PDB file of C-alpha atoms in Angstrom:
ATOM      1  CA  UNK A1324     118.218  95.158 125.117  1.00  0.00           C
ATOM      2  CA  UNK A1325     114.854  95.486 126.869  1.00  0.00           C
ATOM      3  CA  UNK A1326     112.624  92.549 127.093  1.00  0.00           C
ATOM      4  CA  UNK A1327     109.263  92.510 126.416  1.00  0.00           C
ATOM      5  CA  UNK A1328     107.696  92.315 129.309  1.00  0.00           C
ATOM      6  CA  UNK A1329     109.747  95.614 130.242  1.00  0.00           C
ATOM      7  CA  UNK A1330     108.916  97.374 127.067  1.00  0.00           C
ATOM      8  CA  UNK A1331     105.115  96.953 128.005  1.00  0.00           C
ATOM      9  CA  UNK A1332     105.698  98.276 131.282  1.00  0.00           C
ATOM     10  CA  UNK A1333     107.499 101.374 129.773  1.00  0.00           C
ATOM     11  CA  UNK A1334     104.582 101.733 126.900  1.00  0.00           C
ATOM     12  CA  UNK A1335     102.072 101.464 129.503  1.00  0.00           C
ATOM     13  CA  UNK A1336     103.406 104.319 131.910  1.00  0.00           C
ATOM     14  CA  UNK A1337     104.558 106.588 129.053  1.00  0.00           C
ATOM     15  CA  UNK A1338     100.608 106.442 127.830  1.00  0.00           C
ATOM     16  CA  UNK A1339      99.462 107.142 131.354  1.00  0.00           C
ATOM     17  CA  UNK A1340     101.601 110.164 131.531  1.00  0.00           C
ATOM     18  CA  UNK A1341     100.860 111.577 128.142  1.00  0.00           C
ATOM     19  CA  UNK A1342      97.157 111.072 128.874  1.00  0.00           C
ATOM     20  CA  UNK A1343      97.201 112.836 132.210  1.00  0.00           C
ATOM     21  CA  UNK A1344      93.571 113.176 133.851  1.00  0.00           C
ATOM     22  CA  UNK A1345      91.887 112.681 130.511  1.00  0.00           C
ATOM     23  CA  UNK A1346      91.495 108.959 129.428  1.00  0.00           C
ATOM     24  CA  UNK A1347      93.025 108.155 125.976  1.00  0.00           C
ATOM     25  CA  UNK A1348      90.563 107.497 123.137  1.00  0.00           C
ATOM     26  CA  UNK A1349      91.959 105.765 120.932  1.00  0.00           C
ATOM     27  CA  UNK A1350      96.125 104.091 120.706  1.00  0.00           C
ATOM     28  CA  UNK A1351      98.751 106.728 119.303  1.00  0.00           C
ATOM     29  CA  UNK A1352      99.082 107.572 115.952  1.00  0.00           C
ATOM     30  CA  UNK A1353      96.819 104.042 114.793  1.00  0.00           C
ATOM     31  CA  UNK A1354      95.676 104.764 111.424  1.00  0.00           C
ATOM     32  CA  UNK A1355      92.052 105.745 110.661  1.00  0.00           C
ATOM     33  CA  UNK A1356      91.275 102.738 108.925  1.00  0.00           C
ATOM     34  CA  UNK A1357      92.777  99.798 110.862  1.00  0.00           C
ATOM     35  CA  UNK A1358      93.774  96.147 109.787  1.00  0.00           C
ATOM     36  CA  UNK A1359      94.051  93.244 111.909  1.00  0.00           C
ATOM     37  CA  UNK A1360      94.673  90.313 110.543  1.00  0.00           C
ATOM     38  CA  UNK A1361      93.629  86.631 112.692  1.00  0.00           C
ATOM     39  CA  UNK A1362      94.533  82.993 111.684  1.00  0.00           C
ATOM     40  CA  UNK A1363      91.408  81.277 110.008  1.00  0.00           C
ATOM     41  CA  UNK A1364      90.619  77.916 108.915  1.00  0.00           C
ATOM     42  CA  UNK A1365      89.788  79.019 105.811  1.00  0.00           C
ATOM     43  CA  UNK A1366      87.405  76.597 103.481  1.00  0.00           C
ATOM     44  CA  UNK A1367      86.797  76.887  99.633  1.00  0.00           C
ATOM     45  CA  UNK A1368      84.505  74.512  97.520  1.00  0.00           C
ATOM     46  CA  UNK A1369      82.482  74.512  94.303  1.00  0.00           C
ATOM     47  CA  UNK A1370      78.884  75.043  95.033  1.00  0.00           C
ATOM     48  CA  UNK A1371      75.497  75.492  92.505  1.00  0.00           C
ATOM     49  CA  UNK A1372      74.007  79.173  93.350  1.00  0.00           C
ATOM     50  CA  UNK A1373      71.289  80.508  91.254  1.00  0.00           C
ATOM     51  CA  UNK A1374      71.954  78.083  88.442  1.00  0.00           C
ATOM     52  CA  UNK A1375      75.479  79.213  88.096  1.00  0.00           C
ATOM     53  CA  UNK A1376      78.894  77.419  89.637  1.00  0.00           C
ATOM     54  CA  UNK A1377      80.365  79.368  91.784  1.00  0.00           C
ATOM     55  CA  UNK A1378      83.522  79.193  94.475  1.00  0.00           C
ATOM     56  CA  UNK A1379      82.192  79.158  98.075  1.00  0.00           C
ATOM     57  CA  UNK A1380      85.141  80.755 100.252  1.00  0.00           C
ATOM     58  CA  UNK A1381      84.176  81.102 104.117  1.00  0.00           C
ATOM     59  CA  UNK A1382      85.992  81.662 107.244  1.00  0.00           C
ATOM     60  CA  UNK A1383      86.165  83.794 110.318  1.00  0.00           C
ATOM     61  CA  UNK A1384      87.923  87.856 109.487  1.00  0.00           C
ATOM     62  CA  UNK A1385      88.279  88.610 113.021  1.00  0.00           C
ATOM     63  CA  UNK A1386      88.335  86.477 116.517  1.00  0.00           C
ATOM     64  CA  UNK A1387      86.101  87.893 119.837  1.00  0.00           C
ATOM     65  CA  UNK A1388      87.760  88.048 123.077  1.00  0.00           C
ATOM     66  CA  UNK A1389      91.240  86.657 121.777  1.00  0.00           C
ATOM     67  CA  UNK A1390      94.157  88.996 122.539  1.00  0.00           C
ATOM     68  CA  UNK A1391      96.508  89.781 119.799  1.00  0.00           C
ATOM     69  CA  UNK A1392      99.739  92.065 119.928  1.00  0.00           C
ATOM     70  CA  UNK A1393      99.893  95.901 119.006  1.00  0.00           C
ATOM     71  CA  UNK A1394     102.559  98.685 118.619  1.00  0.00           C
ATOM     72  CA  UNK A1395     101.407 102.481 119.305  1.00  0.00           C
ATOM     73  CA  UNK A1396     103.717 105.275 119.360  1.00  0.00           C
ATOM     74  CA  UNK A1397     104.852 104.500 123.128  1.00  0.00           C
ATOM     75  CA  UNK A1398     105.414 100.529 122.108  1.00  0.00           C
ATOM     76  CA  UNK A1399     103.565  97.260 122.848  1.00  0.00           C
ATOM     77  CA  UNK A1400     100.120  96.094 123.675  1.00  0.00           C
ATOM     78  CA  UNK A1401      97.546  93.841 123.836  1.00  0.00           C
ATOM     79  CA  UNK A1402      94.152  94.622 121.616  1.00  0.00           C
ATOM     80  CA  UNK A1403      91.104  93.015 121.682  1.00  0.00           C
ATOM     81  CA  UNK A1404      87.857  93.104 119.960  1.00  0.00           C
ATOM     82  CA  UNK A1405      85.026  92.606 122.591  1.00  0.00           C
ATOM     83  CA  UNK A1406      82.553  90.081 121.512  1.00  0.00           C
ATOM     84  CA  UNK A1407      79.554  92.355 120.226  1.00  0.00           C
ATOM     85  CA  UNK A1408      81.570  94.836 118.815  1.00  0.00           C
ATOM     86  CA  UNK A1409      80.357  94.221 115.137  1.00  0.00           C
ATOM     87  CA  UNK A1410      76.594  94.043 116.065  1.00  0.00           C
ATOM     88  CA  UNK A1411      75.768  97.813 115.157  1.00  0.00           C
ATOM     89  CA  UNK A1412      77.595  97.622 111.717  1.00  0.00           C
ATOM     90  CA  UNK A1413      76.023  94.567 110.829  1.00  0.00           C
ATOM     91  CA  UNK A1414      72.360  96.024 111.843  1.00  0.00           C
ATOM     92  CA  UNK A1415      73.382  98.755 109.186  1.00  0.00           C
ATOM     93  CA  UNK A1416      74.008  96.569 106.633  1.00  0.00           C
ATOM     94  CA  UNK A1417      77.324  98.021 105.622  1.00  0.00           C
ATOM     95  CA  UNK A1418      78.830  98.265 102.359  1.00  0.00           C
ATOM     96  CA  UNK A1419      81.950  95.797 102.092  1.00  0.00           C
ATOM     97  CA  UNK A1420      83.821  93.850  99.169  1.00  0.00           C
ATOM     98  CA  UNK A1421      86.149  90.728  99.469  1.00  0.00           C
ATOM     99  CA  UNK A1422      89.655  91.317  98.190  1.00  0.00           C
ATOM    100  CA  UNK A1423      93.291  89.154  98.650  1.00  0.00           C
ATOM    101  CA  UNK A1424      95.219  91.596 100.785  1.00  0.00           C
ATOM    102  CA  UNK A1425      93.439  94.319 100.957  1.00  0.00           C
ATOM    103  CA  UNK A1426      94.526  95.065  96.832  1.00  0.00           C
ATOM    104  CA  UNK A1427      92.967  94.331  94.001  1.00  0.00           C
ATOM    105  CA  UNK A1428      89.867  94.253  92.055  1.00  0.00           C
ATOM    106  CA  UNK A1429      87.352  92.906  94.166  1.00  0.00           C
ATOM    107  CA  UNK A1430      86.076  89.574  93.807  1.00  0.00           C
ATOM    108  CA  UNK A1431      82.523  90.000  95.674  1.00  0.00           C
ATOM    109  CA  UNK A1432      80.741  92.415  97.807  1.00  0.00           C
ATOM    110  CA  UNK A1433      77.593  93.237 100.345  1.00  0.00           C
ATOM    111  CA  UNK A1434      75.830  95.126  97.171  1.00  0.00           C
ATOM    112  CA  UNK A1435      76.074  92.285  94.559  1.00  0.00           C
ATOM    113  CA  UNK A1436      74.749  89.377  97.388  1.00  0.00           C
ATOM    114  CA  UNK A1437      77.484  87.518  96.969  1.00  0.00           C
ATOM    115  CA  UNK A1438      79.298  88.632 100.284  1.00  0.00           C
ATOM    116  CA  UNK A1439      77.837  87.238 103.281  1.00  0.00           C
ATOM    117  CA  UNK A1440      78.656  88.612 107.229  1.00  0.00           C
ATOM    118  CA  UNK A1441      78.125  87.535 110.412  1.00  0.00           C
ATOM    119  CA  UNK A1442      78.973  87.782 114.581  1.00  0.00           C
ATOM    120  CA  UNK A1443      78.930  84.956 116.196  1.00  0.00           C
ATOM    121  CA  UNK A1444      80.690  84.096 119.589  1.00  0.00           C
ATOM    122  CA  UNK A1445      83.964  83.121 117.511  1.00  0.00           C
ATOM    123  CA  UNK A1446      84.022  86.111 115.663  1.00  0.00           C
ATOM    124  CA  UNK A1447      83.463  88.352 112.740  1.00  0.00           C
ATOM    125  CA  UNK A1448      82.315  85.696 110.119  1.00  0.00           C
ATOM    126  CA  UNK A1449      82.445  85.780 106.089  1.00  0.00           C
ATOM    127  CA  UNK A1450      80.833  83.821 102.857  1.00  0.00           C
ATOM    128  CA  UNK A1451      82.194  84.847  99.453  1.00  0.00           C
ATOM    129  CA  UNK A1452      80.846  83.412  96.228  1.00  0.00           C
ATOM    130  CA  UNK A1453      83.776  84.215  93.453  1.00  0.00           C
ATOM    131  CA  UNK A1454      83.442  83.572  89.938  1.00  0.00           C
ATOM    132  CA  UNK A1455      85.407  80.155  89.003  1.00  0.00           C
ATOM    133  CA  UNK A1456      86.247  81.935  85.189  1.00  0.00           C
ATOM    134  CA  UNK A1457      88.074  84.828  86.882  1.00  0.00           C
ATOM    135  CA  UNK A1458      91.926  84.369  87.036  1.00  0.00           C
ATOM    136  CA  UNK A1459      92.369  85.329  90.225  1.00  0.00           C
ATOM    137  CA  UNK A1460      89.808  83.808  91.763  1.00  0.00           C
ATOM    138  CA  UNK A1461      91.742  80.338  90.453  1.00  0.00           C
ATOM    139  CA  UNK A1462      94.654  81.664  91.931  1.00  0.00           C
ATOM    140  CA  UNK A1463      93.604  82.256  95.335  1.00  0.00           C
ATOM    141  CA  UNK A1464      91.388  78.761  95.462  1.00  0.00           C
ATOM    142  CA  UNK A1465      94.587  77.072  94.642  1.00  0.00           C
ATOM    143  CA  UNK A1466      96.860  78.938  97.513  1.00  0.00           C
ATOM    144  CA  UNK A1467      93.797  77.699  99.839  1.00  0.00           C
ATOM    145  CA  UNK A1468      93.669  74.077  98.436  1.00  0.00           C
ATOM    146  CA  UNK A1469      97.373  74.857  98.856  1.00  0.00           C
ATOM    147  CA  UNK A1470      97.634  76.177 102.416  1.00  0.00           C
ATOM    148  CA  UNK A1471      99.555  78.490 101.073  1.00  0.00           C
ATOM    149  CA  UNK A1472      96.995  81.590 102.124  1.00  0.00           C
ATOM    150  CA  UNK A1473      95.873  80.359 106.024  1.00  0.00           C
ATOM    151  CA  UNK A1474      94.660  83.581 107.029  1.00  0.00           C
ATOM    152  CA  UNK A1475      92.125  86.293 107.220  1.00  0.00           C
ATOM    153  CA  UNK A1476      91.690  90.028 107.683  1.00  0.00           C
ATOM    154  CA  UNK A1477      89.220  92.543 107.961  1.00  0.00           C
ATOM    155  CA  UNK A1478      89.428  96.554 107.381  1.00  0.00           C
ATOM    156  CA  UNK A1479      87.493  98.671 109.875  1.00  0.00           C
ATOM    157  CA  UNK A1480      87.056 102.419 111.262  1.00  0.00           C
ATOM    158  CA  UNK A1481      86.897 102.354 115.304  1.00  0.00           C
ATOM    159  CA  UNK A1482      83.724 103.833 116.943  1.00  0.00           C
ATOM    160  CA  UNK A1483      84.421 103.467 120.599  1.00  0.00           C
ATOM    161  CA  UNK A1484      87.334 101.648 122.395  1.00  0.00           C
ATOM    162  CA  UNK A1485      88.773 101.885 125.731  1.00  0.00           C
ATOM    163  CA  UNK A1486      92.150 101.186 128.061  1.00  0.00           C
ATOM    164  CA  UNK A1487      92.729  99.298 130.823  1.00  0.00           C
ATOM    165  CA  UNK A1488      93.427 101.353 133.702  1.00  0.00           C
ATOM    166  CA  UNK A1489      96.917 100.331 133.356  1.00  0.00           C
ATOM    167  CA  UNK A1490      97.481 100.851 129.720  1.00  0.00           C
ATOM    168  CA  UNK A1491      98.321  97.645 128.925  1.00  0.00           C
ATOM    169  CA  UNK A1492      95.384  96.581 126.965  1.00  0.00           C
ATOM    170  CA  UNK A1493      92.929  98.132 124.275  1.00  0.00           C
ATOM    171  CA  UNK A1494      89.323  97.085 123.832  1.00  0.00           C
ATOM    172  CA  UNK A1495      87.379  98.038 120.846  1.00  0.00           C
ATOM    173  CA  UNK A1496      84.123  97.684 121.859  1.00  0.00           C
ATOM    174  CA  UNK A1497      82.591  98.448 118.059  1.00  0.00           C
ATOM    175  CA  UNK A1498      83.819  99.214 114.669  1.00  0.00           C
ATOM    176  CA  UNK A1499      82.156 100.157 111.668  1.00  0.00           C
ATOM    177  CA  UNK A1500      82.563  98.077 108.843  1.00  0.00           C
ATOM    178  CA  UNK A1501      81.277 100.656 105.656  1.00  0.00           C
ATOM    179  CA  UNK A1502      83.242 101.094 102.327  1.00  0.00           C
ATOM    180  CA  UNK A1503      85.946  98.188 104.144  1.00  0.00           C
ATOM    181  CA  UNK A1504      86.855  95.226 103.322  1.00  0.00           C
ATOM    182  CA  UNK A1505      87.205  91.399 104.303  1.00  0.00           C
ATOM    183  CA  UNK A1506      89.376  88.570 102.918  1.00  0.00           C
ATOM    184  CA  UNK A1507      92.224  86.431 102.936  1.00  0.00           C
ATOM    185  CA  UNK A1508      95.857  87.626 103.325  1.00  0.00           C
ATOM    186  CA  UNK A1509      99.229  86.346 102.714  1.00  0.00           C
ATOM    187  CA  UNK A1510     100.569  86.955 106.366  1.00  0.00           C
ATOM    188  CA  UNK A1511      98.962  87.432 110.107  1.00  0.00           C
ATOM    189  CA  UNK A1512     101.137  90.081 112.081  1.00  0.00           C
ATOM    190  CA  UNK A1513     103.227  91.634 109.701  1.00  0.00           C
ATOM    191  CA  UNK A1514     102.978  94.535 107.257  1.00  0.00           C
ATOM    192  CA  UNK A1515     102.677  93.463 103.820  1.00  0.00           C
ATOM    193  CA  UNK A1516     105.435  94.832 102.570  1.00  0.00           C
ATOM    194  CA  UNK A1517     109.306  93.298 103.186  1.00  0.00           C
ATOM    195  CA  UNK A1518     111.672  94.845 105.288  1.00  0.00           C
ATOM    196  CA  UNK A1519     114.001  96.395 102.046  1.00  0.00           C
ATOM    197  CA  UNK A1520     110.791  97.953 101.348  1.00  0.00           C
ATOM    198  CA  UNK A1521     110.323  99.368 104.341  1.00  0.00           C
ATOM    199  CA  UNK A1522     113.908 100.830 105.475  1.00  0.00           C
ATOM    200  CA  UNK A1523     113.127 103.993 103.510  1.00  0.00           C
ATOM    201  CA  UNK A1524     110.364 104.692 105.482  1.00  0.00           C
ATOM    202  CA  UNK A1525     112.158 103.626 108.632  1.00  0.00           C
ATOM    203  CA  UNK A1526     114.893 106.379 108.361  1.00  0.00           C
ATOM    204  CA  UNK A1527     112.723 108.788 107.667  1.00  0.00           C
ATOM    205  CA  UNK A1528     110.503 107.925 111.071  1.00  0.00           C
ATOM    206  CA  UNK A1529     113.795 108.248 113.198  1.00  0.00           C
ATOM    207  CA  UNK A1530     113.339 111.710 113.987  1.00  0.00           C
ATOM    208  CA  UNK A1531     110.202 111.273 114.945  1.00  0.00           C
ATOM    209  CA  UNK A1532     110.268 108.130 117.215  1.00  0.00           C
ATOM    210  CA  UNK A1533     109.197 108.435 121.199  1.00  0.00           C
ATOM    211  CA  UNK A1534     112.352 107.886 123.157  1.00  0.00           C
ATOM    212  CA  UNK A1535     111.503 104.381 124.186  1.00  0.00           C
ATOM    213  CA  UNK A1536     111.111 102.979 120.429  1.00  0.00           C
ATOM    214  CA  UNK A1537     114.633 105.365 119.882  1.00  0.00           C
ATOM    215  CA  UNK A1538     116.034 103.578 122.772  1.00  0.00           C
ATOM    216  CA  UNK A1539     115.584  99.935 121.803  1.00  0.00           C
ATOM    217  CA  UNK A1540     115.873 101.117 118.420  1.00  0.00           C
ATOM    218  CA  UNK A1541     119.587 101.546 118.786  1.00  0.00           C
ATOM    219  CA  UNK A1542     120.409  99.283 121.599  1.00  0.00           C
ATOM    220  CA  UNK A1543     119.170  96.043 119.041  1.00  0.00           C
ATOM    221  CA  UNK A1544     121.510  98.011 116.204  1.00  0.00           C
ATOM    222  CA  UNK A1545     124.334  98.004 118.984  1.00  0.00           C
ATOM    223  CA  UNK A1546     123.526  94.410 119.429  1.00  0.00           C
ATOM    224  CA  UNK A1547     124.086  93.154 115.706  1.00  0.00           C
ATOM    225  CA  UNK A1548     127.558  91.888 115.286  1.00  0.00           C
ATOM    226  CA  UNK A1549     127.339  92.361 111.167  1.00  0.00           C
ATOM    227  CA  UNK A1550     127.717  96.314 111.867  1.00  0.00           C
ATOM    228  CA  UNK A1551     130.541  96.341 114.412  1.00  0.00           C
ATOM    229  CA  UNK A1552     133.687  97.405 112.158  1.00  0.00           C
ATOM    230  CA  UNK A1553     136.416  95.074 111.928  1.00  0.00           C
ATOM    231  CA  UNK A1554     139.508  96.689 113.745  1.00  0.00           C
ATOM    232  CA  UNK A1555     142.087  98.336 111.164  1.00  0.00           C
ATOM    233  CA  UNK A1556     145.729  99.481 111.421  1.00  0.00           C
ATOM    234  CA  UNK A1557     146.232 103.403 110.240  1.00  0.00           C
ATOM    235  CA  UNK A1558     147.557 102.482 106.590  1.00  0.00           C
ATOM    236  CA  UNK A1559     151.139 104.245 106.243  1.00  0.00           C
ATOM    237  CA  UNK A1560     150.026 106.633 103.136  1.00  0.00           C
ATOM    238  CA  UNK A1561     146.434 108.530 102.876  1.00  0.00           C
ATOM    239  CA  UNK A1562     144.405 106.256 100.591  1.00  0.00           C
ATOM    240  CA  UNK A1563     142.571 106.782  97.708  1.00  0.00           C
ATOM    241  CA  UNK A1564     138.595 108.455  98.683  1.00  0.00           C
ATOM    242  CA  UNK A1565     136.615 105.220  99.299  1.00  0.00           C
ATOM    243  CA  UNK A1566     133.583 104.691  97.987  1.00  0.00           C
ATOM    244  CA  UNK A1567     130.719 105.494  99.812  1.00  0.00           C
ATOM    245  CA  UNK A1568     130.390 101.836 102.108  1.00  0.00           C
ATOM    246  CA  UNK A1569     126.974  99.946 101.672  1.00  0.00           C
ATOM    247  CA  UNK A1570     126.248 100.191 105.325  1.00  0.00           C
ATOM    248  CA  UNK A1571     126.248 103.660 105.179  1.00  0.00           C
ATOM    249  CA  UNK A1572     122.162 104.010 105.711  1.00  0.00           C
ATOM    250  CA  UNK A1573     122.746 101.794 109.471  1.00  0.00           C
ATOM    251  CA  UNK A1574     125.592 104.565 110.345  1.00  0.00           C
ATOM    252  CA  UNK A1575     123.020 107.034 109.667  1.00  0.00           C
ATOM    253  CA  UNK A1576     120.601 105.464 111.344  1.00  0.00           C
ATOM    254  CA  UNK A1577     122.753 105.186 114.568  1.00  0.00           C
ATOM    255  CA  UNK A1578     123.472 108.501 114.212  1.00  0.00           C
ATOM    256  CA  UNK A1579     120.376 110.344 113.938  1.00  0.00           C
ATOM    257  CA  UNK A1580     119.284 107.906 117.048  1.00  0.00           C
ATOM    258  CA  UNK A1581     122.272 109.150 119.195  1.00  0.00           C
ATOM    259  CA  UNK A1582     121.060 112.755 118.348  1.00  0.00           C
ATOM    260  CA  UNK A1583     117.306 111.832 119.347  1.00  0.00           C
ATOM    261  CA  UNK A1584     118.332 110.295 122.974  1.00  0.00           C
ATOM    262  CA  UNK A1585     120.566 113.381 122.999  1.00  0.00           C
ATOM    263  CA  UNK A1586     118.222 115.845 123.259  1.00  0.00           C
ATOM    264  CA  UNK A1587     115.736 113.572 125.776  1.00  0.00           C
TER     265      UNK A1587
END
């Protein structure tokens, strides 16, 4: 099994190959609308705003200059947003709402003056006012008061970013903010959906995966002693046709993987 340091290298000089003479926009196969999600210290409190009570929710959506870890189709890298990046957005006062995890109805916006952005040398900034009668506005106050909810994310469209020369790191040197939004989430790095959830999509990717991802795919599936089979005498008479085993998705996932690095 490759370590990481090793599976950078490999990202990095698979994306120099694949982008030849002609530098590489933007990382492989990212999605249009990109989420990044940072650790905040996240602050709510009841405050008095135009004669009504409101809850005051404010915290930082995105970090300057602070690496954080990426996967692109060729494997891992380091991203990071270059302090300034959100200056042209903001200038164009951009439509955005406030929203727990990037779902839901949201709870304030840009329009109604009760979302509030700024860039500052820490980072892409945020003041919500939410309505204290709403449901889940108590809900989300209380996983704050709570610590349960610790962090923040914001959802943005890329305008200009560029590689190292080694392909090791991406700068996005601005974004553009318009119709996304900001807000707390329930974790920092991970997809928001569990990993049952996801093995659907997961075997349907396989055929599809670069040959490093393929690669370490299957070597960490070697590496798992639950899916070695125990070893088994022949029985003496034919049995009875088993049912299909529970494992039988991993099998299929080896196999498909062995017929990938096959044809490499």
């Amino acid at each position: 099994m490759s370590d990481m340091a090793t599976l950078r290298a490999q990202a990095a000089a698979a994306r120099s190959t694949e982008a030849g003479t002609t530098a590489m926009a933007v990382p492989r196969d990212r999605p249009a609308e990109a989420e990044v999600r940072f650790t905040s210290q996240l602050r709510a409190k009841k405050v008095v705003r135009d004669e009504m009570e409101w809850y005051e929710v404010e915290g930082y959506a995105s970090s300057f200059e602070r690496g954080y870890e990426m996967w692109d189709a060729f494997g891992p890298y380091t991203e990071v947003v270059t302090k300034g990046a959100a200056d042209a957005t903001l200038a164009a006062d951009p439509e955005v709402v406030f929203r727990f995890n990037h779902a839901g109805t949201p709870m304030a916006s840009t329009r109604n003056g009760r979302l509030q952005l700024w860039a500052d040398d820490a980072g892409l900034g945020q003041r919500a006012w939410l309505n204290p009668k709403r449901s889940d506005v108590q809900l989300l106050v209380q996983a704050i008061e709570d610590q349960d909810v610790r962090e923040q994310s914001f959802m943005f469209r890329i305008t200009s970013g560029t590689w190292s020369p080694d392909y090791t790191e991406y700068r996005i040197n601005s974004f553009d903010l318009e119709r996304g939004d900001v807000g707390p989430v329930t974790y920092g790095a991970n997809p928001h959906t569990t990993v049952s959830a996801r093995a659907g999509e997961f075997l349907a990717s396989i055929d599809h995966l670069s040959p490093l991802v393929a690669r370490e795919a299957y070597a960490r599936l070697g590496a798992r002693a639950d899916l070695r089979p125990p070893q088994q005498t022949a029985p003496a008479t034919a049995p009875a046709p088993a049912a299909p085993a529970e494992g039988r998705s991993i099998s299929m996932v080896r196999a498909r993987l062995l017929a990938l690095l096959g044809d490499e």
